[in-house]
Amino acid sequence: SLTIGRSKVSNLDSIKIAKKNLKKTKLSVHSIPGFSTLDDVQQAIDNGVDIIRVGCNSSDIDIIERQFLYCKKNKVESWCVFMMFHQIYLNNKYISIVKNLKKIGVKTFIIMDSAGILLPEDVKKIFTTLKKINVRAGFHGHNNLGCAVANSIEAVKYGGKILDCAIRGFGAGAGNTQLEVIIASFCDLKKCA
């Protein structure tokens, strides 16, 4: 967002710096078709990105298939990120979308509660359903209702394998799932002391 300001480091330089400093961690980028092109995806691949997280507003999900197929052709792992997930949640539209994307080879889906309106019981239902469909799933919580941490815990409890978190909850709206609180929530205090 230009309201935050422009980075002094280009996207490509950020990728190169991150890749150079990672030892055991995979590097991923978030790609939004329309903002990013296949040339951008190829540059990311050429510079060592391990995972392309392809995302868009859930109501526009049809625009992402091209980038998935491109990643598949280039043998790079790609994940589907359902931004504004509430747009396809209430009518269970996400179930058929996941099944269709699974047919083209997408194995990992991130539920992004961009509006921050999901409650723990919603997250339980979503992740129980995704587990039945047999896909790898993750959660990206926003804290508009103060439920980002509770929702993240529910996601893991019901099969989620990936959590997006931010230091001090930094993020859009009321912020994202706070990393420090998640660590404390999952940490066995005897082992962490």
Coordinates of C-alpha atoms in Angstrom, one line a residue:
S1 CA 0.0 0.0 0.0
L2 CA 1.3 3.4 -0.9
T3 CA -0.2 4.8 2.3
I4 CA 2.5 2.9 4.1
G5 CA 5.2 4.1 1.7
R6 CA 7.5 2.6 -0.9
S7 CA 10.2 0.1 0.1
K8 CA 13.8 1.2 -0.4
V9 CA 14.5 -2.4 -1.5
S10 CA 13.0 -3.8 -4.6
N11 CA 11.0 -7.1 -4.5
L12 CA 13.7 -8.9 -6.3
D13 CA 16.5 -7.6 -4.0
S14 CA 14.3 -8.6 -1.0
I15 CA 14.0 -12.2 -2.4
K16 CA 17.8 -12.4 -3.0
I17 CA 18.6 -11.1 0.5
A18 CA 16.1 -13.5 2.1
K19 CA 17.4 -16.5 0.1
K20 CA 21.0 -15.7 1.0
N21 CA 20.2 -15.6 4.7
L22 CA 18.0 -18.7 5.0
K23 CA 19.5 -21.9 6.3
K24 CA 16.8 -24.4 7.0
T25 CA 13.7 -22.5 5.9
K26 CA 11.9 -22.5 2.6
L27 CA 11.4 -19.1 1.0
S28 CA 7.9 -18.2 -0.3
V29 CA 6.3 -15.2 -1.9
H30 CA 2.7 -14.1 -2.2
S31 CA 1.7 -13.6 -5.8
I32 CA -1.6 -11.9 -6.7
P33 CA -2.4 -12.4 -10.4
G34 CA -3.1 -8.9 -11.9
F35 CA -0.5 -7.3 -9.6
S36 CA 2.1 -10.0 -10.5
T37 CA 2.7 -11.4 -13.9
L38 CA 4.2 -14.8 -15.1
D39 CA 7.4 -12.9 -15.6
D40 CA 7.4 -11.9 -11.9
V41 CA 6.8 -15.5 -11.0
Q42 CA 9.6 -16.7 -13.2
Q43 CA 12.0 -14.1 -11.6
A44 CA 11.1 -15.4 -8.2
I45 CA 11.7 -19.0 -9.3
D46 CA 15.0 -18.0 -10.9
N47 CA 16.1 -16.4 -7.6
G48 CA 15.4 -19.4 -5.4
V49 CA 11.9 -19.0 -4.2
D50 CA 10.7 -22.4 -3.1
I51 CA 6.9 -21.8 -2.8
I52 CA 4.6 -19.4 -4.7
R53 CA 1.5 -18.6 -2.6
V54 CA -1.0 -17.6 -5.3
G55 CA -3.8 -15.6 -3.9
C56 CA -6.7 -13.4 -4.8
N57 CA -10.1 -12.4 -3.4
S58 CA -12.1 -15.6 -3.1
S59 CA -14.8 -14.2 -5.4
D60 CA -12.2 -13.9 -8.2
I61 CA -10.7 -17.4 -7.8
D62 CA -10.9 -18.1 -11.5
I63 CA -7.9 -15.8 -12.2
I64 CA -5.4 -17.9 -10.3
E65 CA -5.3 -21.2 -12.3
R66 CA -2.8 -19.8 -14.9
Q67 CA -0.2 -19.2 -12.3
F68 CA -0.7 -22.6 -10.7
L69 CA -0.3 -24.3 -14.0
Y70 CA 2.8 -22.2 -14.7
C71 CA 4.3 -23.2 -11.3
K72 CA 3.5 -26.9 -11.9
K73 CA 5.2 -26.8 -15.3
N74 CA 8.3 -25.3 -13.7
K75 CA 8.2 -27.8 -10.9
V76 CA 7.8 -25.2 -8.1
E77 CA 5.4 -25.8 -5.2
S78 CA 2.4 -23.5 -5.2
W79 CA -0.3 -22.9 -2.7
C80 CA -3.8 -21.4 -3.0
V81 CA -4.5 -18.5 -0.7
F82 CA -8.2 -17.7 -0.3
M83 CA -8.1 -14.0 0.5
M84 CA -11.4 -12.5 1.8
F85 CA -12.5 -16.1 2.6
H86 CA -15.8 -15.0 4.0
Q87 CA -17.0 -14.4 0.4
I88 CA -17.1 -18.1 -0.3
Y89 CA -17.6 -19.5 3.3
L90 CA -21.3 -18.8 4.1
N91 CA -22.6 -20.8 1.1
N92 CA -19.9 -23.5 1.4
K93 CA -18.8 -22.5 -2.1
Y94 CA -15.2 -23.1 -1.1
I95 CA -15.7 -26.9 -1.0
S96 CA -16.3 -27.2 -4.8
I97 CA -13.5 -24.7 -5.5
V98 CA -11.0 -26.7 -3.4
K99 CA -12.0 -29.9 -5.1
N100 CA -11.6 -28.3 -8.6
L101 CA -8.2 -26.9 -7.8
K102 CA -7.1 -30.2 -6.3
K103 CA -7.8 -31.7 -9.7
I104 CA -5.2 -29.5 -11.3
G105 CA -2.6 -30.4 -8.7
V106 CA -3.0 -27.8 -5.9
K107 CA -2.3 -29.6 -2.6
T108 CA -2.1 -26.7 -0.1
F109 CA -4.8 -24.1 0.7
I110 CA -4.5 -21.1 3.1
I111 CA -7.7 -19.7 4.6
M112 CA -7.2 -16.0 4.9
D113 CA -9.7 -14.4 7.2
S114 CA -9.0 -11.0 5.6
A115 CA -12.1 -9.4 7.1
G116 CA -11.4 -10.8 10.6
I117 CA -15.0 -12.1 10.9
L118 CA -14.6 -15.8 11.5
L119 CA -15.2 -17.2 15.0
P120 CA -13.5 -20.3 16.4
E121 CA -16.6 -22.5 15.6
D122 CA -16.4 -21.3 12.0
V123 CA -12.7 -22.3 11.8
K124 CA -13.4 -25.7 13.4
K125 CA -16.0 -26.4 10.7
I126 CA -13.8 -25.2 7.8
F127 CA -10.7 -27.2 8.9
T128 CA -12.8 -30.3 9.7
T129 CA -14.2 -30.1 6.1
L130 CA -10.8 -29.5 4.5
K131 CA -9.4 -32.5 6.4
K132 CA -12.2 -34.7 4.9
I133 CA -11.3 -33.4 1.4
N134 CA -7.7 -34.6 2.2
V135 CA -5.8 -31.4 1.5
R136 CA -3.0 -29.6 3.4
A137 CA -4.4 -26.4 5.0
G138 CA -3.3 -23.4 6.8
F139 CA -4.8 -20.3 8.4
H140 CA -4.1 -16.6 8.2
G141 CA -6.0 -14.7 10.9
H142 CA -7.0 -11.1 11.3
N143 CA -7.9 -9.8 14.7
N144 CA -10.9 -7.6 14.0
L145 CA -13.1 -9.5 16.5
G146 CA -10.1 -10.4 18.8
C147 CA -10.2 -14.0 17.6
A148 CA -7.0 -14.3 15.5
V149 CA -5.1 -16.3 18.1
A150 CA -8.1 -18.5 19.2
N151 CA -8.9 -19.1 15.5
S152 CA -5.3 -20.1 14.8
I153 CA -5.3 -22.5 17.7
E154 CA -8.6 -24.0 16.3
A155 CA -7.1 -24.3 12.9
V156 CA -4.2 -26.4 14.2
K157 CA -6.5 -28.4 16.5
Y158 CA -8.6 -29.5 13.6
G159 CA -5.8 -30.3 11.1
G160 CA -4.2 -27.1 10.0
K161 CA -0.5 -27.5 9.2
I162 CA 0.5 -23.9 8.4
L163 CA -0.1 -20.7 10.4
D164 CA 0.6 -17.2 9.2
C165 CA 1.6 -14.9 12.1
A166 CA 3.1 -11.5 12.5
I167 CA 5.5 -10.0 15.0
R168 CA 3.4 -8.0 17.5
G169 CA 0.4 -8.7 15.3
F170 CA 1.5 -6.2 12.7
G171 CA -1.0 -6.3 9.7
A172 CA -4.0 -4.8 8.1
G173 CA -7.2 -4.0 9.8
A174 CA -6.9 -4.8 13.5
G175 CA -3.7 -6.7 12.9
N176 CA -2.8 -10.3 12.2
T177 CA -2.3 -13.3 14.6
Q178 CA 0.4 -12.2 17.0
L179 CA 3.5 -14.4 16.8
E180 CA 4.5 -14.0 20.4
V181 CA 1.1 -15.0 21.7
I182 CA 0.9 -18.1 19.4
I183 CA 4.4 -19.2 20.6
A184 CA 3.4 -18.9 24.2
S185 CA 0.1 -20.7 23.5
F186 CA 1.8 -23.7 21.9
C187 CA 4.9 -23.8 24.1
D188 CA 5.3 -26.3 26.9
L189 CA 6.5 -23.9 29.6
K190 CA 8.7 -26.5 31.1
K191 CA 10.6 -27.0 27.9
C192 CA 10.7 -23.3 27.0
A193 CA 11.9 -22.1 30.4

